[in-house]
Amino acid sequence: MRRTLALAVTAALLVLTGCAGSAASDRPLVVVTTNILGDVVSHLVGDEAEVLTLMRPGADPHSFEISAAEAARVRTADLLVANGLGLEEGLQQHLDAASAEGVRTFVAGDAVDVLPYTSTDADGADDPHFWTDPAQMIAVVDALSPLLGEIAGPAVADHAAAYRAELETLDAEITAAFAAIPSERRALVTNHHVFGYLADRFGFRVIGAVIPGGTTLAAPSASDLADLVSAIDEAGVPTIFAESSSPDRLVRALADEADRDVEVTELFTESLTDAAGDAPDYLTMMRVNTQRIATGLSP
């Protein structure tokens, strides 16, 4: 009798466990390519959907790759959210495969006012780094929220309204901070061309980048570095910026080559950090970057 009772209890527990697992799997799946967009999507859906972010904290969006298991999950997503505009170079084959199999896809780049790269080396290619202007991220939220609402339910509308208000507050803070920097000091140099949208919105000049073109997969030549040193000297740039997702060795070498007192400051431009880092979410990343740019370029 004890054996029968034990079997009955075990069976009941298995049924309950099975129901719990089924309930969890009943949530729609939203797969997001980059961790910046993954953070935004998580705010928009709350607990109403499962969000799988493919890009690890601190990774380079131009070159990161995914496992076979992750690629399989991409093809089962209820919605796939990608940055687009050529950013996810190492992931494009998986995105194309998912789209070919009928996975519904939202491309954030389709929702923004796209700018070309400021670099002539990029041959007029579209710049994918729209998130450096929070107004562009607001446009993405406005376009994405209705699709998420169809998948995750009406609660998305409330989440989106709250997050949109936070983005508007962020935008006002950045506007005020950059307004305090004299126009002649609003000059940016970084690892590669990532600040085009920020520069266009807030009145900065992009002096140049250590890595030419629009991708971190390119490499600078000796003449590239020499030209950039000349531009830095001519502009009198007091600080150049190294991205957290890219090694800063080249930037520090450039600072030494300039033969003048140039500070090197780290920014978080293409990837969030883990929870213990200085940029665990998009809003924090933008505030940290704003403070560092303002400090680095102010008199």
PDB file of C-alpha atoms in Angstrom, residues 15 32 54 58 63 67 92 121 133 136 151-152 167 170 172 196 206 208 238 278 287 289:
ATOM      1  CA  VAL A  15       1.613  16.067 -13.551  1.00  0.00           C
ATOM      2  CA  VAL A  32      16.655  39.738 -29.946  1.00  0.00           C
ATOM      3  CA  LEU A  54      21.699  36.397 -28.396  1.00  0.00           C
ATOM      4  CA  GLY A  58      30.623  43.039 -23.636  1.00  0.00           C
ATOM      5  CA  SER A  63      31.478  39.717 -34.993  1.00  0.00           C
ATOM      6  CA  SER A  67      25.542  28.224 -30.935  1.00  0.00           C
ATOM      7  CA  GLN A  92      23.294  37.510 -40.786  1.00  0.00           C
ATOM      8  CA  ASP A 121      35.966  54.971 -46.108  1.00  0.00           C
ATOM      9  CA  ASP A 133      20.540  59.317 -30.215  1.00  0.00           C
ATOM     10  CA  GLN A 136      15.893  57.413 -32.572  1.00  0.00           C
ATOM     11  CA  ILE A 151       2.249  38.768 -29.297  1.00  0.00           C
ATOM     12  CA  ALA A 152       2.416  39.509 -25.564  1.00  0.00           C
ATOM     13  CA  LEU A 167      13.574  57.815 -22.827  1.00  0.00           C
ATOM     14  CA  LEU A 170      17.014  60.738 -20.798  1.00  0.00           C
ATOM     15  CA  ALA A 172      16.339  66.002 -21.996  1.00  0.00           C
ATOM     16  CA  GLY A 196      27.260  59.689 -36.209  1.00  0.00           C
ATOM     17  CA  VAL A 206      33.386  63.568 -35.753  1.00  0.00           C
ATOM     18  CA  GLY A 208      37.834  60.604 -37.113  1.00  0.00           C
ATOM     19  CA  PRO A 238      41.643  66.957 -25.245  1.00  0.00           C
ATOM     20  CA  ASP A 278      28.910  50.319 -15.315  1.00  0.00           C
ATOM     21  CA  ARG A 287      23.919  58.453 -18.880  1.00  0.00           C
ATOM     22  CA  ASN A 289      28.570  57.992 -21.698  1.00  0.00           C
TER      23      ASN A 289
END
